[in-house]
Amino acid sequence: MGVVDDRTGPVQSRDRFLHGGSAESVVRSVRSPILSSWQRSMLLGLSPDQTELPFTEDFDADGPVVRAASPVLDRLASLFAGSRMNICLADGHGTVLERRFGDKSLAGRLPAIQTQPGFVFAERVAGTNGIGLTLAERQLVQVNGAEHFAERSQSSACTAAPIRDQLSGHIEGVLCLGYPYTDADPALAAIVRRAAEAIERRLMEQSSARERGLLQAYLEAGLRVRAHGDALDGHPVALAELLLSELEQSDHTTLKEKATELLSAARRAAEEVSLSHGRRVTLVSRPVTGPDGVEGMVVEALLPDEEEHHAPAPAPLHAHAAPPPAGSPPAGAPASRSGTGGVRGLVLVGEPEVGKYAVAARRRLELLAEASTRIGTTLDVGRTARELAETAVPRLADFVTVDVPESVLRGEESGDPTGELHRTVVHGIRDDCPFYPVGMRLELRPTTPHMRSLATGQPVLEPELKAAFGWIAQDPEHSELLLAHNVHSLITVPLLARGVVLGVACFYRSRNPAPYGDDDRSLAQELAARAALCIDNARRYTREHTLALSLQRSLLPHGLPEQSAVEVAHRYLPAESGVGGDWFDVIPLSGTRVALLVGDVVGHGLHAAATMGRLRTAARNFAELELAPDELLTHLDNLMVRLDREEGGDDPALGSSAIVGATCLYAVYDPTTQLCTMARAGHPPPALLLPDGSVTFPDLPAGPPLGLGGLPFESAEVHLPENSRLILYTDGLIEDRHRDIDLALEELHRTLAADPGRSPEDTCRAVLDALAPEHPADDIALLVARTHATPPDRIAAWELPADPARVGEVRAAAVEQLARWGLEESAFAAELLLSELVTNGIRYGGGEPVRVRLIHDRTLICEVYDSSNTAPRMRQAANTDEGGRGLFLVAQLAQAWGTRYTPDGKVIWAEFALDAA
């Protein structure tokens, strides 16, 4: 935090806030830590006019912090000699322990509250100030002028930094420099930080001196044992010699880890450790007391002969006690071998608390290593958040909650993460703790640790929740319930990844009576950072998956077209891992025929969905050209090759975006003949359920997948009795890594044969229930069509020679047929249209006989067959032309008209709506 440009601080903002202004009205002009401290001070009921502070004489004026800091304070006083600098040392509770002054006369001119040790500057009693804010934020802070809560400090500024025990991470004190705001200097932050680090190093040296005393006591005790001539157990060696013995490097690590655990246990014990190559070592821990009264532990290793498997009972070592009894293994003596032939060596010596810190540090590393494999196993935001909670409980926290904005759950970035938080995860050592339930929308005050984390982007540590007034003020009744369940300490960590706020994770401690410390906060922050990256990956995937699914659903048929050839039901089931390129289609064709289509583009994601849309559109266009199934697949294959070439399929550098292929099955069913013509391109064959209940898989020519280019496709024709069921599907239905494809086809066979009378809808439901995986890895498209047949009395056909004089006979016969069908009102239009088509067929049909067919379906269909392969086209006739208007007249009378080719010629067809006629 640098010094603000206006060194008097936000005077107007402070006045506005203290006189009832909202936090939102001052948030832009006040730094977030200062504003949060103001809000906490108000919640505590503190008054800015307060002039008195609590005073206590119950503080350690000669404790480790004071001894470590005194030389540093003296150097600071010398550095700022003659200035108005007030140098202050406080303990971890905010009580002033020592003061120094740049100008020594300040000690007599300043009020006692600024000169005497014993006054308490904790935030809960003094409001916003350097010492209190440092303990609250647990980092270096600067408070300038009006940023102070108290009126008495408005003309002052200060820079303060925490002093930590480098072993435990606990804040042992605060170093604070106070000065008039006019003397503020950005360089003060670096000076305070370096001075605090110097005090921390001196604290560490005190710990090292205690350990050296313990080691000396251990060695002296061993010398006294040897001086009395007592028998020794094993050959004593130094640690280096022990480690250079026959032990592997992995054995060294194992010994040190086990020795650290014994040291931290602070009790006499013997534990046998199994090493490589069948070796076994017994670790013996004993208490030892240094010359200055410091109590510690020593851990020795005993490598026995093959017949020795146990160490002697451990006995204490004391620097000033009588020699230990015979059999106690000393260390550090010159090499000698006793009758037992064992080897003994010192592994560790130190204070148990230090061992506990080492064990805790190793366990934190183990938890981080485990988190890398446990968090982010899926691309699901909610599941990833839960994996964070499951990893942290119980080794870091007893309860974990994760709150995520609703938009992040949908795969979007949150525009207001603090305003749309939803409780996503509640996980703990038991289920009866009254946290807000999953799914609840949270409205949190700015003073809560959650909101402070989101506002600053930094974790917030509340060691004692019963004193966390911002947390309590959110919901006092709910807070009391949690405190009653012994929830006493909290760390909140924002979930941040790539600059995006994804939510907040909260770690609560209950069973462990020790409050959270800075090491715990760092561990929680590291876990949350890893989880946030995984959540962001899951969010991005969710967004792409949602977009691809929306795109694909928009490209699939939204409704089924009206037609009489088949009764159709369909299903589309997207894959869990990513939307693929499966599609289906139902396309009405001329002459009451219908085309059924299923396909599958290789790959997943937006690219596959977009390619699917292009193929479906192309297939519909080719179907409108009345192409045979094998010809249509040839055109699609050529299209795929061209698209692949245009998108860089021949360039390895662009291979990730190139189209790599697709499969397709195309079938055309004609209800007038009950024939179905099918062709497939690398696609699974359809299933056919006949009215008698028999199920077959027609042996269609396989054909290559689309996109290979240059290979032929073949069609096959199958007769389908009325009420047959044709089942078309993509490979996701039958292919699964947990199931053989042949078994899947057998299951499909059994499911279809179990109830031949099912409707297409029921058939779809039964097939998916029986075959669809619980977690599909690939898309599934399913199309079930029950065939109908056009009744013979709805079809009328005539054949006449290529003689224009016979056209009248066909017209008359058609009018009679329409009358029998009850379509007299359509007779005039049908007669005129039929006359034009027949005349055209006779004139350009090459002299062969012409066939005429009328079909009474949803529309009236007129078809004229001739042997010519030349398709007619409509043209604009000039005013002087005698002909050229026939097809124009057909187009005006008909709802639709066109040409399709047959093996022996072509068919010109036209249809018009009966109601329009």
JSON list of N, CA and C in Angstrom, two decimals, residues 582-638:
[
{"chain": "A", "resi": 582, "resn": "ASP", "atom": "N", "xyz": [-23.93, -35.11, -33.96]},
{"chain": "A", "resi": 582, "resn": "ASP", "atom": "CA", "xyz": [-25.00, -36.01, -34.38]},
{"chain": "A", "resi": 582, "resn": "ASP", "atom": "C", "xyz": [-26.20, -35.20, -34.84]},
{"chain": "A", "resi": 583, "resn": "TRP", "atom": "N", "xyz": [-26.88, -35.68, -35.86]},
{"chain": "A", "resi": 583, "resn": "TRP", "atom": "CA", "xyz": [-28.11, -35.02, -36.30]},
{"chain": "A", "resi": 583, "resn": "TRP", "atom": "C", "xyz": [-29.03, -36.03, -36.96]},
{"chain": "A", "resi": 584, "resn": "PHE", "atom": "N", "xyz": [-30.28, -35.61, -37.12]},
{"chain": "A", "resi": 584, "resn": "PHE", "atom": "CA", "xyz": [-31.28, -36.41, -37.82]},
{"chain": "A", "resi": 584, "resn": "PHE", "atom": "C", "xyz": [-32.17, -35.45, -38.59]},
{"chain": "A", "resi": 585, "resn": "ASP", "atom": "N", "xyz": [-32.94, -36.01, -39.52]},
{"chain": "A", "resi": 585, "resn": "ASP", "atom": "CA", "xyz": [-33.83, -35.15, -40.29]},
{"chain": "A", "resi": 585, "resn": "ASP", "atom": "C", "xyz": [-34.91, -36.02, -40.93]},
{"chain": "A", "resi": 586, "resn": "VAL", "atom": "N", "xyz": [-36.05, -35.39, -41.14]},
{"chain": "A", "resi": 586, "resn": "VAL", "atom": "CA", "xyz": [-37.17, -35.99, -41.86]},
{"chain": "A", "resi": 586, "resn": "VAL", "atom": "C", "xyz": [-37.54, -35.01, -42.96]},
{"chain": "A", "resi": 587, "resn": "ILE", "atom": "N", "xyz": [-37.46, -35.46, -44.23]},
{"chain": "A", "resi": 587, "resn": "ILE", "atom": "CA", "xyz": [-37.62, -34.55, -45.37]},
{"chain": "A", "resi": 587, "resn": "ILE", "atom": "C", "xyz": [-38.72, -35.09, -46.28]},
{"chain": "A", "resi": 588, "resn": "PRO", "atom": "N", "xyz": [-39.87, -34.42, -46.37]},
{"chain": "A", "resi": 588, "resn": "PRO", "atom": "CA", "xyz": [-40.90, -34.84, -47.32]},
{"chain": "A", "resi": 588, "resn": "PRO", "atom": "C", "xyz": [-40.41, -34.67, -48.75]},
{"chain": "A", "resi": 589, "resn": "LEU", "atom": "N", "xyz": [-40.69, -35.68, -49.57]},
{"chain": "A", "resi": 589, "resn": "LEU", "atom": "CA", "xyz": [-40.32, -35.63, -50.99]},
{"chain": "A", "resi": 589, "resn": "LEU", "atom": "C", "xyz": [-41.58, -35.70, -51.84]},
{"chain": "A", "resi": 590, "resn": "SER", "atom": "N", "xyz": [-41.39, -35.58, -53.13]},
{"chain": "A", "resi": 590, "resn": "SER", "atom": "CA", "xyz": [-42.53, -35.63, -54.04]},
{"chain": "A", "resi": 590, "resn": "SER", "atom": "C", "xyz": [-43.12, -37.03, -54.09]},
{"chain": "A", "resi": 591, "resn": "GLY", "atom": "N", "xyz": [-44.38, -37.10, -54.51]},
{"chain": "A", "resi": 591, "resn": "GLY", "atom": "CA", "xyz": [-45.02, -38.39, -54.68]},
{"chain": "A", "resi": 591, "resn": "GLY", "atom": "C", "xyz": [-45.30, -39.10, -53.37]},
{"chain": "A", "resi": 592, "resn": "THR", "atom": "N", "xyz": [-45.54, -38.36, -52.28]},
{"chain": "A", "resi": 592, "resn": "THR", "atom": "CA", "xyz": [-45.82, -38.86, -50.91]},
{"chain": "A", "resi": 592, "resn": "THR", "atom": "C", "xyz": [-44.63, -39.57, -50.29]},
{"chain": "A", "resi": 593, "resn": "ARG", "atom": "N", "xyz": [-43.47, -39.55, -50.96]},
{"chain": "A", "resi": 593, "resn": "ARG", "atom": "CA", "xyz": [-42.29, -40.20, -50.38]},
{"chain": "A", "resi": 593, "resn": "ARG", "atom": "C", "xyz": [-41.73, -39.34, -49.25]},
{"chain": "A", "resi": 594, "resn": "VAL", "atom": "N", "xyz": [-40.86, -39.96, -48.44]},
{"chain": "A", "resi": 594, "resn": "VAL", "atom": "CA", "xyz": [-40.22, -39.24, -47.34]},
{"chain": "A", "resi": 594, "resn": "VAL", "atom": "C", "xyz": [-38.78, -39.74, -47.22]},
{"chain": "A", "resi": 595, "resn": "ALA", "atom": "N", "xyz": [-37.87, -38.82, -46.92]},
{"chain": "A", "resi": 595, "resn": "ALA", "atom": "CA", "xyz": [-36.47, -39.16, -46.69]},
{"chain": "A", "resi": 595, "resn": "ALA", "atom": "C", "xyz": [-36.19, -39.11, -45.20]},
{"chain": "A", "resi": 596, "resn": "LEU", "atom": "N", "xyz": [-35.50, -40.15, -44.71]},
{"chain": "A", "resi": 596, "resn": "LEU", "atom": "CA", "xyz": [-35.07, -40.23, -43.30]},
{"chain": "A", "resi": 596, "resn": "LEU", "atom": "C", "xyz": [-33.55, -40.21, -43.28]},
{"chain": "A", "resi": 597, "resn": "LEU", "atom": "N", "xyz": [-33.00, -39.42, -42.36]},
{"chain": "A", "resi": 597, "resn": "LEU", "atom": "CA", "xyz": [-31.56, -39.18, -42.38]},
{"chain": "A", "resi": 597, "resn": "LEU", "atom": "C", "xyz": [-31.04, -39.11, -40.96]},
{"chain": "A", "resi": 598, "resn": "VAL", "atom": "N", "xyz": [-29.93, -39.81, -40.68]},
{"chain": "A", "resi": 598, "resn": "VAL", "atom": "CA", "xyz": [-29.17, -39.63, -39.45]},
{"chain": "A", "resi": 598, "resn": "VAL", "atom": "C", "xyz": [-27.71, -39.53, -39.82]},
{"chain": "A", "resi": 599, "resn": "GLY", "atom": "N", "xyz": [-26.96, -38.74, -39.06]},
{"chain": "A", "resi": 599, "resn": "GLY", "atom": "CA", "xyz": [-25.54, -38.57, -39.35]},
{"chain": "A", "resi": 599, "resn": "GLY", "atom": "C", "xyz": [-24.77, -38.22, -38.10]},
{"chain": "A", "resi": 600, "resn": "ASP", "atom": "N", "xyz": [-23.45, -38.30, -38.20]},
{"chain": "A", "resi": 600, "resn": "ASP", "atom": "CA", "xyz": [-22.58, -38.06, -37.05]},
{"chain": "A", "resi": 600, "resn": "ASP", "atom": "C", "xyz": [-21.27, -37.48, -37.56]},
{"chain": "A", "resi": 601, "resn": "VAL", "atom": "N", "xyz": [-20.99, -36.24, -37.16]},
{"chain": "A", "resi": 601, "resn": "VAL", "atom": "CA", "xyz": [-19.72, -35.60, -37.48]},
{"chain": "A", "resi": 601, "resn": "VAL", "atom": "C", "xyz": [-18.70, -36.00, -36.44]},
{"chain": "A", "resi": 602, "resn": "VAL", "atom": "N", "xyz": [-17.50, -36.33, -36.86]},
{"chain": "A", "resi": 602, "resn": "VAL", "atom": "CA", "xyz": [-16.43, -36.71, -35.94]},
{"chain": "A", "resi": 602, "resn": "VAL", "atom": "C", "xyz": [-16.04, -35.50, -35.10]},
{"chain": "A", "resi": 603, "resn": "GLY", "atom": "N", "xyz": [-15.85, -35.72, -33.79]},
{"chain": "A", "resi": 603, "resn": "GLY", "atom": "CA", "xyz": [-15.39, -34.65, -32.91]},
{"chain": "A", "resi": 603, "resn": "GLY", "atom": "C", "xyz": [-16.49, -34.11, -32.03]},
{"chain": "A", "resi": 604, "resn": "HIS", "atom": "N", "xyz": [-16.12, -33.13, -31.20]},
{"chain": "A", "resi": 604, "resn": "HIS", "atom": "CA", "xyz": [-17.04, -32.52, -30.28]},
{"chain": "A", "resi": 604, "resn": "HIS", "atom": "C", "xyz": [-16.83, -31.01, -30.26]},
{"chain": "A", "resi": 605, "resn": "GLY", "atom": "N", "xyz": [-17.81, -30.31, -29.74]},
{"chain": "A", "resi": 605, "resn": "GLY", "atom": "CA", "xyz": [-17.66, -28.87, -29.56]},
{"chain": "A", "resi": 605, "resn": "GLY", "atom": "C", "xyz": [-18.32, -28.06, -30.65]},
{"chain": "A", "resi": 606, "resn": "LEU", "atom": "N", "xyz": [-18.03, -26.76, -30.61]},
{"chain": "A", "resi": 606, "resn": "LEU", "atom": "CA", "xyz": [-18.67, -25.83, -31.54]},
{"chain": "A", "resi": 606, "resn": "LEU", "atom": "C", "xyz": [-18.37, -26.17, -32.99]},
{"chain": "A", "resi": 607, "resn": "HIS", "atom": "N", "xyz": [-17.14, -26.58, -33.26]},
{"chain": "A", "resi": 607, "resn": "HIS", "atom": "CA", "xyz": [-16.77, -26.87, -34.64]},
{"chain": "A", "resi": 607, "resn": "HIS", "atom": "C", "xyz": [-17.57, -28.05, -35.19]},
{"chain": "A", "resi": 608, "resn": "ALA", "atom": "N", "xyz": [-17.73, -29.08, -34.37]},
{"chain": "A", "resi": 608, "resn": "ALA", "atom": "CA", "xyz": [-18.51, -30.23, -34.81]},
{"chain": "A", "resi": 608, "resn": "ALA", "atom": "C", "xyz": [-19.97, -29.85, -35.01]},
{"chain": "A", "resi": 609, "resn": "ALA", "atom": "N", "xyz": [-20.52, -29.04, -34.10]},
{"chain": "A", "resi": 609, "resn": "ALA", "atom": "CA", "xyz": [-21.91, -28.61, -34.24]},
{"chain": "A", "resi": 609, "resn": "ALA", "atom": "C", "xyz": [-22.12, -27.77, -35.49]},
{"chain": "A", "resi": 610, "resn": "ALA", "atom": "N", "xyz": [-21.16, -26.86, -35.76]},
{"chain": "A", "resi": 610, "resn": "ALA", "atom": "CA", "xyz": [-21.28, -26.02, -36.95]},
{"chain": "A", "resi": 610, "resn": "ALA", "atom": "C", "xyz": [-21.18, -26.86, -38.22]},
{"chain": "A", "resi": 611, "resn": "THR", "atom": "N", "xyz": [-20.26, -27.83, -38.23]},
{"chain": "A", "resi": 611, "resn": "THR", "atom": "CA", "xyz": [-20.13, -28.71, -39.39]},
{"chain": "A", "resi": 611, "resn": "THR", "atom": "C", "xyz": [-21.40, -29.52, -39.59]},
{"chain": "A", "resi": 612, "resn": "MET", "atom": "N", "xyz": [-21.98, -29.98, -38.50]},
{"chain": "A", "resi": 612, "resn": "MET", "atom": "CA", "xyz": [-23.24, -30.71, -38.59]},
{"chain": "A", "resi": 612, "resn": "MET", "atom": "C", "xyz": [-24.31, -29.86, -39.26]},
{"chain": "A", "resi": 613, "resn": "GLY", "atom": "N", "xyz": [-24.40, -28.58, -38.86]},
{"chain": "A", "resi": 613, "resn": "GLY", "atom": "CA", "xyz": [-25.40, -27.71, -39.47]},
{"chain": "A", "resi": 613, "resn": "GLY", "atom": "C", "xyz": [-25.19, -27.54, -40.96]},
{"chain": "A", "resi": 614, "resn": "ARG", "atom": "N", "xyz": [-23.94, -27.45, -41.37]},
{"chain": "A", "resi": 614, "resn": "ARG", "atom": "CA", "xyz": [-23.65, -27.30, -42.80]},
{"chain": "A", "resi": 614, "resn": "ARG", "atom": "C", "xyz": [-24.02, -28.57, -43.56]},
{"chain": "A", "resi": 615, "resn": "LEU", "atom": "N", "xyz": [-23.71, -29.72, -42.96]},
{"chain": "A", "resi": 615, "resn": "LEU", "atom": "CA", "xyz": [-24.04, -30.98, -43.64]},
{"chain": "A", "resi": 615, "resn": "LEU", "atom": "C", "xyz": [-25.55, -31.18, -43.72]},
{"chain": "A", "resi": 616, "resn": "ARG", "atom": "N", "xyz": [-26.26, -30.86, -42.64]},
{"chain": "A", "resi": 616, "resn": "ARG", "atom": "CA", "xyz": [-27.71, -31.05, -42.66]},
{"chain": "A", "resi": 616, "resn": "ARG", "atom": "C", "xyz": [-28.35, -30.15, -43.73]},
{"chain": "A", "resi": 617, "resn": "THR", "atom": "N", "xyz": [-27.88, -28.91, -43.80]},
{"chain": "A", "resi": 617, "resn": "THR", "atom": "CA", "xyz": [-28.43, -28.00, -44.82]},
{"chain": "A", "resi": 617, "resn": "THR", "atom": "C", "xyz": [-28.13, -28.52, -46.22]},
{"chain": "A", "resi": 618, "resn": "ALA", "atom": "N", "xyz": [-26.90, -28.98, -46.43]},
{"chain": "A", "resi": 618, "resn": "ALA", "atom": "CA", "xyz": [-26.54, -29.52, -47.74]},
{"chain": "A", "resi": 618, "resn": "ALA", "atom": "C", "xyz": [-27.37, -30.75, -48.07]},
{"chain": "A", "resi": 619, "resn": "ALA", "atom": "N", "xyz": [-27.58, -31.63, -47.09]},
{"chain": "A", "resi": 619, "resn": "ALA", "atom": "CA", "xyz": [-28.36, -32.84, -47.34]},
{"chain": "A", "resi": 619, "resn": "ALA", "atom": "C", "xyz": [-29.79, -32.49, -47.71]},
{"chain": "A", "resi": 620, "resn": "ARG", "atom": "N", "xyz": [-30.39, -31.51, -47.07]},
{"chain": "A", "resi": 620, "resn": "ARG", "atom": "CA", "xyz": [-31.75, -31.10, -47.43]},
{"chain": "A", "resi": 620, "resn": "ARG", "atom": "C", "xyz": [-31.79, -30.55, -48.86]},
{"chain": "A", "resi": 621, "resn": "ASN", "atom": "N", "xyz": [-30.79, -29.77, -49.21]},
{"chain": "A", "resi": 621, "resn": "ASN", "atom": "CA", "xyz": [-30.75, -29.21, -50.57]},
{"chain": "A", "resi": 621, "resn": "ASN", "atom": "C", "xyz": [-30.59, -30.31, -51.61]},
{"chain": "A", "resi": 622, "resn": "PHE", "atom": "N", "xyz": [-29.70, -31.27, -51.33]},
{"chain": "A", "resi": 622, "resn": "PHE", "atom": "CA", "xyz": [-29.52, -32.37, -52.27]},
{"chain": "A", "resi": 622, "resn": "PHE", "atom": "C", "xyz": [-30.79, -33.22, -52.35]},
{"chain": "A", "resi": 623, "resn": "ALA", "atom": "N", "xyz": [-31.48, -33.38, -51.21]},
{"chain": "A", "resi": 623, "resn": "ALA", "atom": "CA", "xyz": [-32.72, -34.15, -51.22]},
{"chain": "A", "resi": 623, "resn": "ALA", "atom": "C", "xyz": [-33.77, -33.46, -52.07]},
{"chain": "A", "resi": 624, "resn": "GLU", "atom": "N", "xyz": [-33.80, -32.13, -52.06]},
{"chain": "A", "resi": 624, "resn": "GLU", "atom": "CA", "xyz": [-34.76, -31.40, -52.88]},
{"chain": "A", "resi": 624, "resn": "GLU", "atom": "C", "xyz": [-34.52, -31.62, -54.37]},
{"chain": "A", "resi": 625, "resn": "LEU", "atom": "N", "xyz": [-33.29, -32.02, -54.72]},
{"chain": "A", "resi": 625, "resn": "LEU", "atom": "CA", "xyz": [-32.98, -32.31, -56.12]},
{"chain": "A", "resi": 625, "resn": "LEU", "atom": "C", "xyz": [-33.43, -33.71, -56.51]},
{"chain": "A", "resi": 626, "resn": "GLU", "atom": "N", "xyz": [-34.08, -34.42, -55.59]},
{"chain": "A", "resi": 626, "resn": "GLU", "atom": "CA", "xyz": [-34.61, -35.76, -55.84]},
{"chain": "A", "resi": 626, "resn": "GLU", "atom": "C", "xyz": [-33.51, -36.75, -56.23]},
{"chain": "A", "resi": 627, "resn": "LEU", "atom": "N", "xyz": [-32.34, -36.62, -55.58]},
{"chain": "A", "resi": 627, "resn": "LEU", "atom": "CA", "xyz": [-31.24, -37.53, -55.87]},
{"chain": "A", "resi": 627, "resn": "LEU", "atom": "C", "xyz": [-31.47, -38.87, -55.18]},
{"chain": "A", "resi": 628, "resn": "ALA", "atom": "N", "xyz": [-30.99, -39.93, -55.84]},
{"chain": "A", "resi": 628, "resn": "ALA", "atom": "CA", "xyz": [-31.04, -41.25, -55.22]},
{"chain": "A", "resi": 628, "resn": "ALA", "atom": "C", "xyz": [-30.11, -41.26, -54.00]},
{"chain": "A", "resi": 629, "resn": "PRO", "atom": "N", "xyz": [-30.33, -42.15, -53.03]},
{"chain": "A", "resi": 629, "resn": "PRO", "atom": "CA", "xyz": [-29.50, -42.16, -51.82]},
{"chain": "A", "resi": 629, "resn": "PRO", "atom": "C", "xyz": [-28.01, -42.26, -52.08]},
{"chain": "A", "resi": 630, "resn": "ASP", "atom": "N", "xyz": [-27.58, -43.13, -53.01]},
{"chain": "A", "resi": 630, "resn": "ASP", "atom": "CA", "xyz": [-26.14, -43.24, -53.26]},
{"chain": "A", "resi": 630, "resn": "ASP", "atom": "C", "xyz": [-25.59, -41.97, -53.90]},
{"chain": "A", "resi": 631, "resn": "GLU", "atom": "N", "xyz": [-26.39, -41.32, -54.77]},
{"chain": "A", "resi": 631, "resn": "GLU", "atom": "CA", "xyz": [-25.93, -40.08, -55.38]},
{"chain": "A", "resi": 631, "resn": "GLU", "atom": "C", "xyz": [-25.86, -38.95, -54.34]},
{"chain": "A", "resi": 632, "resn": "LEU", "atom": "N", "xyz": [-26.82, -38.92, -53.46]},
{"chain": "A", "resi": 632, "resn": "LEU", "atom": "CA", "xyz": [-26.80, -37.89, -52.43]},
{"chain": "A", "resi": 632, "resn": "LEU", "atom": "C", "xyz": [-25.56, -38.03, -51.55]},
{"chain": "A", "resi": 633, "resn": "LEU", "atom": "N", "xyz": [-25.22, -39.26, -51.16]},
{"chain": "A", "resi": 633, "resn": "LEU", "atom": "CA", "xyz": [-24.03, -39.44, -50.33]},
{"chain": "A", "resi": 633, "resn": "LEU", "atom": "C", "xyz": [-22.76, -39.06, -51.09]},
{"chain": "A", "resi": 634, "resn": "THR", "atom": "N", "xyz": [-22.74, -39.31, -52.40]},
{"chain": "A", "resi": 634, "resn": "THR", "atom": "CA", "xyz": [-21.59, -38.90, -53.20]},
{"chain": "A", "resi": 634, "resn": "THR", "atom": "C", "xyz": [-21.42, -37.38, -53.18]},
{"chain": "A", "resi": 635, "resn": "HIS", "atom": "N", "xyz": [-22.53, -36.67, -53.30]},
{"chain": "A", "resi": 635, "resn": "HIS", "atom": "CA", "xyz": [-22.46, -35.21, -53.25]},
{"chain": "A", "resi": 635, "resn": "HIS", "atom": "C", "xyz": [-22.01, -34.73, -51.87]},
{"chain": "A", "resi": 636, "resn": "LEU", "atom": "N", "xyz": [-22.50, -35.35, -50.82]},
{"chain": "A", "resi": 636, "resn": "LEU", "atom": "CA", "xyz": [-22.06, -34.96, -49.47]},
{"chain": "A", "resi": 636, "resn": "LEU", "atom": "C", "xyz": [-20.58, -35.26, -49.27]},
{"chain": "A", "resi": 637, "resn": "ASP", "atom": "N", "xyz": [-20.11, -36.38, -49.83]},
{"chain": "A", "resi": 637, "resn": "ASP", "atom": "CA", "xyz": [-18.70, -36.73, -49.71]},
{"chain": "A", "resi": 637, "resn": "ASP", "atom": "C", "xyz": [-17.84, -35.68, -50.41]},
{"chain": "A", "resi": 638, "resn": "ASN", "atom": "N", "xyz": [-18.24, -35.29, -51.61]},
{"chain": "A", "resi": 638, "resn": "ASN", "atom": "CA", "xyz": [-17.49, -34.25, -52.33]},
{"chain": "A", "resi": 638, "resn": "ASN", "atom": "C", "xyz": [-17.50, -32.93, -51.56]}
]
